[in-house]
Each structure stands twice: as structure tokens, then as C-alpha cells.
Short mmCIF file of C-alpha atoms and ligand atoms in Angstrom, two decimals:
data_model
loop_
_atom_site.label_atom_id
_atom_site.label_comp_id
_atom_site.label_asym_id
_atom_site.label_seq_id
_atom_site.Cartn_x
_atom_site.Cartn_y
_atom_site.Cartn_z
CA MET A 1 1.24 18.84 6.27
CA PRO A 2 -1.63 16.58 5.18
CA ALA A 3 -1.90 13.21 6.92
CA PRO A 4 0.00 10.43 5.15
CA VAL A 5 -1.76 7.50 3.50
CA ASN A 6 -0.23 4.03 3.46
CA ALA A 7 -1.13 2.83 -0.02
CA HIS A 8 -0.21 -0.85 0.35
CA THR A 9 -0.27 -3.13 3.38
CA HIS A 10 -0.97 -6.75 4.25
CA LEU A 11 -1.79 -6.19 7.91
CA GLY A 12 -2.89 -9.77 8.52
CA ASP A 13 0.74 -10.79 8.13
CA ALA A 14 1.50 -9.17 11.48
CA VAL A 15 0.60 -12.51 13.11
CA SER A 16 4.35 -13.13 12.79
CA VAL A 17 6.99 -10.45 13.21
CA ARG A 18 10.05 -12.73 13.32
CA GLU A 19 12.98 -12.47 10.94
CA PRO A 20 11.90 -14.22 7.75
CA PRO A 21 13.51 -17.64 7.17
CA PRO A 22 16.12 -17.83 4.41
CA GLY A 23 15.05 -19.07 0.99
CA PRO A 24 13.54 -17.77 -2.22
CA VAL A 25 10.70 -15.30 -1.99
CA ALA A 26 8.34 -17.75 -3.68
CA GLN A 27 8.60 -20.00 -0.62
CA LEU A 28 7.81 -17.05 1.62
CA ILE A 29 4.84 -15.23 0.17
CA GLN A 30 3.47 -17.23 -2.76
CA PRO A 31 -0.16 -18.29 -2.39
CA PRO A 32 -1.46 -20.73 -1.39
CA HIS A 33 1.32 -22.67 0.41
CA GLY A 34 4.08 -20.10 1.09
CA TYR A 35 5.38 -19.44 4.61
CA LYS A 36 3.05 -16.46 5.04
CA PHE A 37 -0.04 -18.42 4.04
CA ARG A 38 0.88 -21.23 6.43
CA LEU A 39 1.24 -18.69 9.24
CA LEU A 40 -2.14 -17.18 8.39
CA ALA A 41 -3.76 -20.62 8.23
CA ASN A 42 -2.33 -21.56 11.64
CA ALA A 43 -3.30 -18.34 13.43
CA SER A 44 -6.69 -18.07 15.10
CA PRO A 45 -9.14 -15.32 14.07
CA ARG A 46 -8.57 -13.71 17.45
CA GLU A 47 -4.78 -13.64 16.94
CA LYS A 48 -5.23 -12.09 13.50
CA VAL A 49 -7.54 -9.38 14.79
CA ALA A 50 -5.11 -8.55 17.62
CA ALA A 51 -2.16 -8.41 15.21
CA MET A 52 -4.01 -6.17 12.74
CA ARG A 53 -5.22 -3.91 15.55
CA ALA A 54 -1.63 -3.51 16.80
CA SER A 55 -0.47 -2.56 13.30
CA LEU A 56 -3.28 -0.03 12.94
CA HIS A 57 -2.35 1.44 16.32
CA ARG A 58 1.23 1.81 15.18
CA MET A 59 0.03 3.62 12.07
CA HIS A 60 -2.16 5.90 14.13
CA ARG A 61 0.86 6.88 16.25
CA ASP A 62 2.72 7.59 13.00
CA GLY A 63 -0.02 10.01 11.96
CA VAL A 64 -1.39 7.82 9.14
CA ALA A 65 -4.99 8.62 8.23
CA VAL A 66 -5.80 5.82 5.77
CA THR A 67 -4.35 2.46 4.84
CA VAL A 68 -5.11 0.51 1.66
CA ASP A 69 -4.90 -3.14 2.69
CA PHE A 70 -4.77 -6.28 0.55
CA ARG A 71 -6.64 -8.73 2.76
CA GLU A 72 -6.40 -12.38 1.89
CA GLU A 73 -8.70 -15.15 3.19
CA GLY A 74 -11.89 -14.19 1.41
CA ARG A 75 -14.87 -12.50 3.01
CA LEU A 76 -13.93 -13.71 6.50
CA GLY A 77 -10.50 -12.06 6.10
CA VAL A 78 -12.14 -8.71 5.35
CA GLU A 79 -14.55 -9.11 8.26
CA LEU A 80 -11.62 -9.70 10.64
CA LEU A 81 -9.92 -6.56 9.31
CA ARG A 82 -13.10 -4.54 9.83
CA GLU A 83 -13.28 -5.87 13.38
CA ALA A 84 -9.64 -4.87 14.00
CA ALA A 85 -10.30 -1.35 12.68
CA ARG A 86 -13.51 -0.79 14.66
CA GLY A 87 -13.22 2.12 17.08
CA GLY A 88 -9.77 3.09 15.74
CA SER A 89 -8.87 6.28 13.93
CA VAL A 90 -7.13 4.84 10.85
CA ARG A 91 -9.54 4.42 7.96
CA VAL A 92 -9.10 1.10 6.16
CA VAL A 93 -9.67 0.61 2.44
CA ALA A 94 -10.07 -3.18 2.42
CA LEU A 95 -9.27 -4.90 -0.87
CA GLY A 96 -10.27 -8.52 -0.37
CA ARG A 97 -9.48 -11.63 -2.37
CA PRO A 98 -11.98 -14.31 -3.41
CA LEU A 99 -10.80 -17.83 -2.62
CA ALA A 100 -12.40 -20.10 -5.23
CA ARG A 101 -10.84 -20.68 -8.68
CA PRO A 102 -12.43 -20.45 -11.12
CA VAL A 103 -14.07 -17.47 -9.42
CA ASP A 104 -17.42 -18.24 -7.85
CA ARG A 105 -19.69 -15.30 -8.61
CA THR A 106 -21.72 -15.76 -5.44
CA GLU A 107 -18.59 -15.77 -3.33
CA LEU A 108 -17.30 -12.68 -5.15
CA ALA A 109 -20.58 -10.81 -4.58
CA ARG A 110 -20.52 -11.70 -0.88
CA LEU A 111 -16.92 -10.49 -0.66
CA LEU A 112 -17.71 -7.18 -2.39
CA ALA A 113 -20.60 -6.62 -0.01
CA VAL A 114 -18.07 -6.08 2.81
CA ALA A 115 -14.89 -5.06 0.93
CA ASP A 116 -13.95 -1.83 -0.86
CA GLY A 117 -12.72 -3.86 -3.81
CA VAL A 118 -10.41 -6.72 -4.73
CA GLY A 119 -6.61 -6.93 -4.56
CA LEU A 120 -5.27 -9.88 -6.57
CA SER A 121 -1.94 -11.63 -6.23
CA SER A 122 -0.56 -10.92 -9.71
CA ALA A 123 -1.41 -11.24 -13.37
CA ARG A 124 0.83 -14.30 -13.73
CA ASP A 125 -0.74 -16.03 -10.71
CA GLU A 126 -4.26 -15.56 -12.12
CA THR A 127 -5.90 -16.40 -15.43
CA ASP A 128 -7.16 -13.72 -17.81
CA GLU A 129 -10.64 -15.04 -17.08
CA THR A 130 -10.23 -14.47 -13.31
CA ARG A 131 -8.96 -10.91 -13.82
CA ARG A 132 -11.82 -10.09 -16.20
CA THR A 133 -14.49 -11.57 -13.94
CA VAL A 134 -13.13 -9.77 -10.88
CA ALA A 135 -12.63 -6.42 -12.65
CA ARG A 136 -16.14 -6.54 -14.12
CA ALA A 137 -17.72 -7.29 -10.74
CA CYS A 138 -15.73 -4.48 -9.09
CA ARG A 139 -16.84 -1.99 -11.76
CA ALA A 140 -20.46 -3.05 -11.44
CA ALA A 141 -20.32 -2.63 -7.66
CA GLY A 142 -18.52 0.73 -7.88
CA LYS A 143 -15.49 -0.76 -6.11
CA ARG A 144 -11.77 -0.90 -6.81
CA PHE A 145 -9.74 -3.51 -8.66
CA ALA A 146 -6.03 -3.72 -7.86
CA LEU A 147 -3.23 -6.21 -8.38
CA HIS A 148 0.48 -6.78 -7.87
CA ALA A 149 2.53 -6.61 -11.06
CA SER A 150 6.14 -7.20 -12.14
CA GLU A 151 7.34 -7.82 -8.60
CA ALA A 152 9.69 -10.83 -8.93
CA VAL A 153 9.84 -11.04 -12.72
CA ARG A 154 8.83 -8.69 -15.51
CA GLU A 155 5.27 -9.21 -16.66
CA ARG A 156 3.87 -7.79 -19.87
CA PRO A 157 1.90 -4.56 -19.36
CA GLU A 158 -0.52 -5.73 -22.06
CA ARG A 159 -1.66 -8.32 -19.51
CA TYR A 160 -1.75 -6.40 -16.25
CA LEU A 161 -3.28 -3.32 -17.90
CA ASP A 162 -6.13 -5.36 -19.43
CA PRO A 163 -8.61 -5.07 -17.88
CA ARG A 164 -7.46 -1.70 -16.61
CA PRO A 165 -6.82 -1.84 -12.85
CA ASP A 166 -7.41 1.04 -10.43
CA LEU A 167 -4.03 0.43 -8.81
CA LEU A 168 -0.88 -1.55 -9.57
CA VAL A 169 1.53 -2.59 -6.82
CA HIS A 170 5.36 -2.85 -7.16
CA LEU A 171 6.48 -2.74 -10.84
CA ALA A 172 9.96 -3.46 -9.45
CA LYS A 173 10.89 -5.31 -12.66
CA ALA A 174 9.13 -3.00 -15.13
CA THR A 175 11.19 -1.44 -17.90
CA ALA A 176 11.04 2.28 -18.71
CA ASP A 177 8.83 1.40 -21.71
CA ASP A 178 6.49 -0.55 -19.42
CA LEU A 179 6.32 2.42 -17.06
CA ALA A 180 5.48 4.74 -19.95
CA MET A 181 2.57 2.44 -20.91
CA VAL A 182 1.31 2.50 -17.32
CA ARG A 183 1.50 6.29 -17.34
CA ASP A 184 -0.35 6.49 -20.67
CA GLU A 185 -3.14 4.33 -19.21
CA ARG A 186 -3.17 6.67 -16.20
CA VAL A 187 -2.94 3.81 -13.71
CA PRO A 188 -1.43 4.81 -10.34
CA VAL A 189 1.34 2.64 -8.86
CA ALA A 190 1.97 1.83 -5.20
CA VAL A 191 5.65 1.13 -4.55
CA CYS A 192 7.13 -0.58 -1.48
CA PRO A 193 10.92 -0.06 -1.65
CA ARG A 194 11.82 -1.71 1.68
CA SER A 195 9.83 -4.83 0.91
CA ASN A 196 11.43 -5.08 -2.53
CA ALA A 197 14.93 -4.52 -1.12
CA LEU A 198 14.50 -7.40 1.29
CA PHE A 199 14.48 -9.63 -1.81
CA ALA A 200 17.18 -7.71 -3.69
CA ARG A 201 14.77 -5.76 -5.88
CA GLN A 202 14.22 -2.08 -6.40
CA PRO A 203 11.53 -0.10 -8.19
CA ASP A 204 13.01 2.42 -10.62
CA LEU A 205 11.71 5.47 -8.81
CA GLY A 206 13.95 7.78 -10.83
CA SER A 207 12.25 6.75 -14.08
CA MET A 208 8.81 6.87 -12.47
CA GLU A 209 9.44 10.48 -11.45
CA ARG A 210 10.93 11.43 -14.81
CA LEU A 211 8.05 9.85 -16.75
CA GLY A 212 5.43 11.48 -14.54
CA LEU A 213 3.64 8.43 -13.11
CA SER A 214 1.22 8.83 -10.23
CA VAL A 215 3.19 7.03 -7.49
CA LEU A 216 1.96 6.13 -4.02
CA LEU A 217 3.96 4.64 -1.17
CA GLY A 218 3.19 1.49 0.81
CA THR A 219 4.87 -0.66 3.44
CA ASP A 220 3.68 -4.09 2.19
CA ASN A 221 3.83 -7.24 4.35
CA ALA A 222 3.50 -6.45 8.05
CA MET A 223 5.50 -9.57 8.91
CA PHE A 224 8.63 -8.05 7.37
CA HIS A 225 8.37 -4.33 8.15
CA ALA A 226 6.72 -1.99 10.61
CA PRO A 227 4.02 -0.12 8.69
CA SER A 228 5.93 3.17 9.00
CA LEU A 229 5.79 5.51 6.03
CA TRP A 230 8.53 7.66 7.60
CA ARG A 231 10.97 4.77 7.44
CA GLU A 232 9.73 3.94 3.94
CA MET A 233 10.31 7.46 2.68
CA GLU A 234 13.82 7.76 4.05
CA PHE A 235 14.78 4.32 2.73
CA ALA A 236 13.35 5.11 -0.71
CA TYR A 237 15.25 8.37 -0.86
CA VAL A 238 18.60 6.95 0.23
CA ALA A 239 18.29 3.73 -1.78
CA SER A 240 17.55 5.62 -4.99
CA ARG A 241 20.78 7.54 -4.52
CA LEU A 242 22.70 4.38 -3.69
CA ARG A 243 21.54 3.04 -7.05
CA ARG A 244 22.52 6.33 -8.74
CA ARG A 245 18.92 6.82 -9.89
CA PRO A 246 18.00 9.58 -7.43
CA VAL A 247 14.47 10.78 -6.87
CA SER A 248 13.61 14.12 -5.37
CA ALA A 249 12.38 14.42 -1.81
CA ALA A 250 9.34 16.27 -3.17
CA PHE A 251 8.40 13.24 -5.31
CA LEU A 252 8.43 10.93 -2.27
CA ALA A 253 6.58 13.42 -0.09
CA ARG A 254 3.88 13.59 -2.77
CA ALA A 255 3.75 9.78 -2.89
CA ALA A 256 2.87 9.64 0.80
CA LEU A 257 0.88 12.85 1.25
CA VAL A 258 -0.76 13.93 -2.01
CA GLU A 259 -1.11 11.24 -4.71
CA PRO A 260 -3.01 8.77 -2.48
CA TRP A 261 -5.60 11.41 -1.60
CA LYS A 262 -6.15 11.97 -5.32
CA TRP A 263 -6.50 8.20 -5.75
CA LEU A 264 -9.09 8.13 -2.97
CA GLY A 265 -11.03 10.84 -4.84
CA GLU A 266 -10.43 13.32 -1.99
CA PRO A 267 -7.77 15.71 -3.32
CA GLU A 268 -8.97 18.40 -0.91
CA SER A 269 -7.57 16.31 1.96
CA ALA A 270 -4.06 16.93 0.61
CA LEU A 271 -4.35 20.69 1.01
CA VAL A 272 -3.41 22.26 4.30
CA ALA A 273 -5.90 25.09 4.42
CA PRO A 274 -8.68 26.48 6.60
CA GLY A 275 -11.68 24.18 6.38
CA MET A 276 -9.70 21.16 5.18
CA PRO A 277 -11.66 17.97 5.86
CA GLY A 278 -9.01 16.13 7.89
CA THR A 279 -6.72 17.02 10.74
CA PRO A 280 -3.29 18.08 9.51
CA VAL A 281 -0.14 16.50 10.91
CA VAL A 282 2.09 19.01 12.68
CA LEU A 283 5.79 18.20 12.98
CA ARG A 284 8.54 19.90 14.95
CA LEU A 285 11.20 20.18 12.24
CA PRO A 286 13.49 22.87 10.83
CA PRO A 287 11.46 25.07 8.47
CA ASP A 288 13.96 24.94 5.59
CA ASP A 289 13.19 22.79 2.56
CA PRO A 290 10.07 21.11 4.02
CA ALA A 291 9.90 18.09 1.66
CA TYR A 292 13.48 17.19 2.54
CA GLN A 293 12.75 17.44 6.26
CA VAL A 294 9.67 15.25 5.92
CA VAL A 295 11.39 12.58 3.85
CA THR A 296 14.71 12.33 5.67
CA ARG A 297 14.17 13.49 9.24
CA THR A 298 10.70 12.59 10.44
CA THR A 299 9.99 10.12 13.20
CA GLU A 300 6.72 9.76 15.03
CA HIS A 301 8.03 11.43 18.19
CA LEU A 302 8.27 14.72 16.28
CA ILE A 303 4.51 14.75 15.67
CA VAL A 304 2.72 17.43 17.65
CA ARG A 305 -0.70 16.06 18.53
CA VAL A 306 -3.51 18.31 17.37
CA ARG A 307 -6.84 17.25 18.77
CA PRO A 308 -9.97 17.95 16.74
CA GLY A 309 -11.46 21.13 18.14
CA ALA A 310 -8.15 22.57 19.27
CA ARG A 311 -7.93 24.65 16.11
CA GLN A 312 -11.35 26.14 16.59
CA ARG A 313 -10.56 26.98 20.20
CA ALA A 314 -7.27 28.58 19.18
CA ALA A 315 -9.05 30.55 16.44
CA GLY A 316 -11.61 31.82 18.93
CA ARG A 317 -8.96 33.29 21.24
ZN1 LIG B 401 1.53 -6.78 -1.55
#
């Protein structure tokens, strides 16, 4: 199969991997004073790089080819992520976040010089002016503009779709009508079912599949979950059935293996075929009903390592 893509991470959060303290989610992950932001502020750059490198290594062992990371802490945050990724085999799409409000255009330009785009907190945490300024700068630089939306409470799609983002994250509280608007605007959505479930939320994957949204899968905050798409897929599958809003295994397999490659503008990487650009992931699994095997039975120890060049040597024999 094609290599999976993790469409939403916050790898910097891996500076702490302890059980999160009790309390409302706002106290945990809300910028700028939530638990997570205090942890980040108290960790040294070296600790952050080591934590991000460990997370990237874990993803590599899981067969992940690319991760799309929301990196807080401005330009320095993105530089630390680049340092953590250097020499590794997981490609990082780094969506940074400018620090100053109102947005300082010089700071934003310096951020976009090292980042692949911007990933904002959410429409309700930012003013319309901030979203417009950031989206315009991303467009002008040929980079991506993404934001969280309708995670803890429903937000109006009229807000988070204007200006049109390249990616929305969560939509756990979106209604079916909201989802239809997102589909009509052709904006892909990264969902993180385990992260949502930790705070008693659940994206309506059944409606997303039925309405035909482009859905990608992410593992969200590295302080709460290992960045394992295999665990994410199985949880998403089982949880959707627990809620009696089942999704198909094929839909979730596409969310990890196909839709993100389209989002990256590299649909050819999702085809397993001679001459494909990447190295496919080979799994030792029963051959029946492949999507179901991938979604419900895969763990990293079933991955058969294929080294680049091995295929050519095998073909030459
Ligand atoms: Zn997030």
C-alpha cells in the first residue's frame, strides 16, 4: 500500500507524555496560558528538539512518509522542528504560527520564509483581520493556510470558510449542514478521533463519508497520544460503530493513504505501481478485504521493511 501521511500533529507537545491533569480542555490546550503552553514555555529548545525527533522516529517506524505539523512558537518553533527532522526520513510540512497580535507583517514574512504555511488556533480565537492577513500572506507566498474549527463548540462555517483555508482540523461539533458547506467549498478536513474522544467529542465520520468530504487523518497533540495512524484508524473505525454512525474501512484507509497525497498535490504517490515516486509499505496481513485488514489489524511490527533499491535488484533477477 502507499505510505500513510499523518495529516495533523503538534509534535512539540511531546516534551510531556504524562497523563493529562483533570480539568476542562480550555485549561489544557488553550493558548497562550494553557497547560500545554506552559510546558512548552518551560522546556528548553534542546528538550523540544529531542522530543520532536523521538516522535518523528516513532512515525518512521510506523511507516509514515509525511507529517503535517502545527508548530507553535513562531519562527523559532519552526526552526526547532526543522532541526528535529534533519537527517530523518519523515518529511515534515511545517505550518507555523506568528506570535504577535495584531499580526506583525515582518514577523509573518520571516515565519513564512522557513515554514510551509500557517496553522492557526481557531476562528474564534483569532479576529477576522488576523485570518485575512495570514491567508493573504500565505497565498502570496504560495504556502498553505490552515486552522482548527468547531473543535470544542460549533463555529459558523461562514467564518472559518472565509477566507477559504487549505485545510480545516477537527469539525467535531459541525452539523451535517456545516459539513455540506465545507464540501461545497472543497476544503479538506483533518480529523483526530482519539484526541477528540479524550475530551468526550467525536467527529461525525459517518456524515463526512456520506456527504463525500475529503477527509484526512491526524493524531493531534503528541502529549496525549503516540503519533500512530494505525491506532488512530482502528479507534476511528470502532468508535464510529459504538456511536451507531459507522464508517467504512475503505473510507478510513483513504483518509490515511490517499486523500493526504491529493492534498499534498502528489496523487501519484497514492498509487502502488511500477515507477511510483515513494517506497510502498508492505504488510504481512491476510489478503482478504485489504482495507479492513489495514484499518483493524495493522501494527508496526507487521511492516516488512523494503529498502530503496531492493525492488530494482529483485526485478533484475
Ligand atoms: Zn491541533
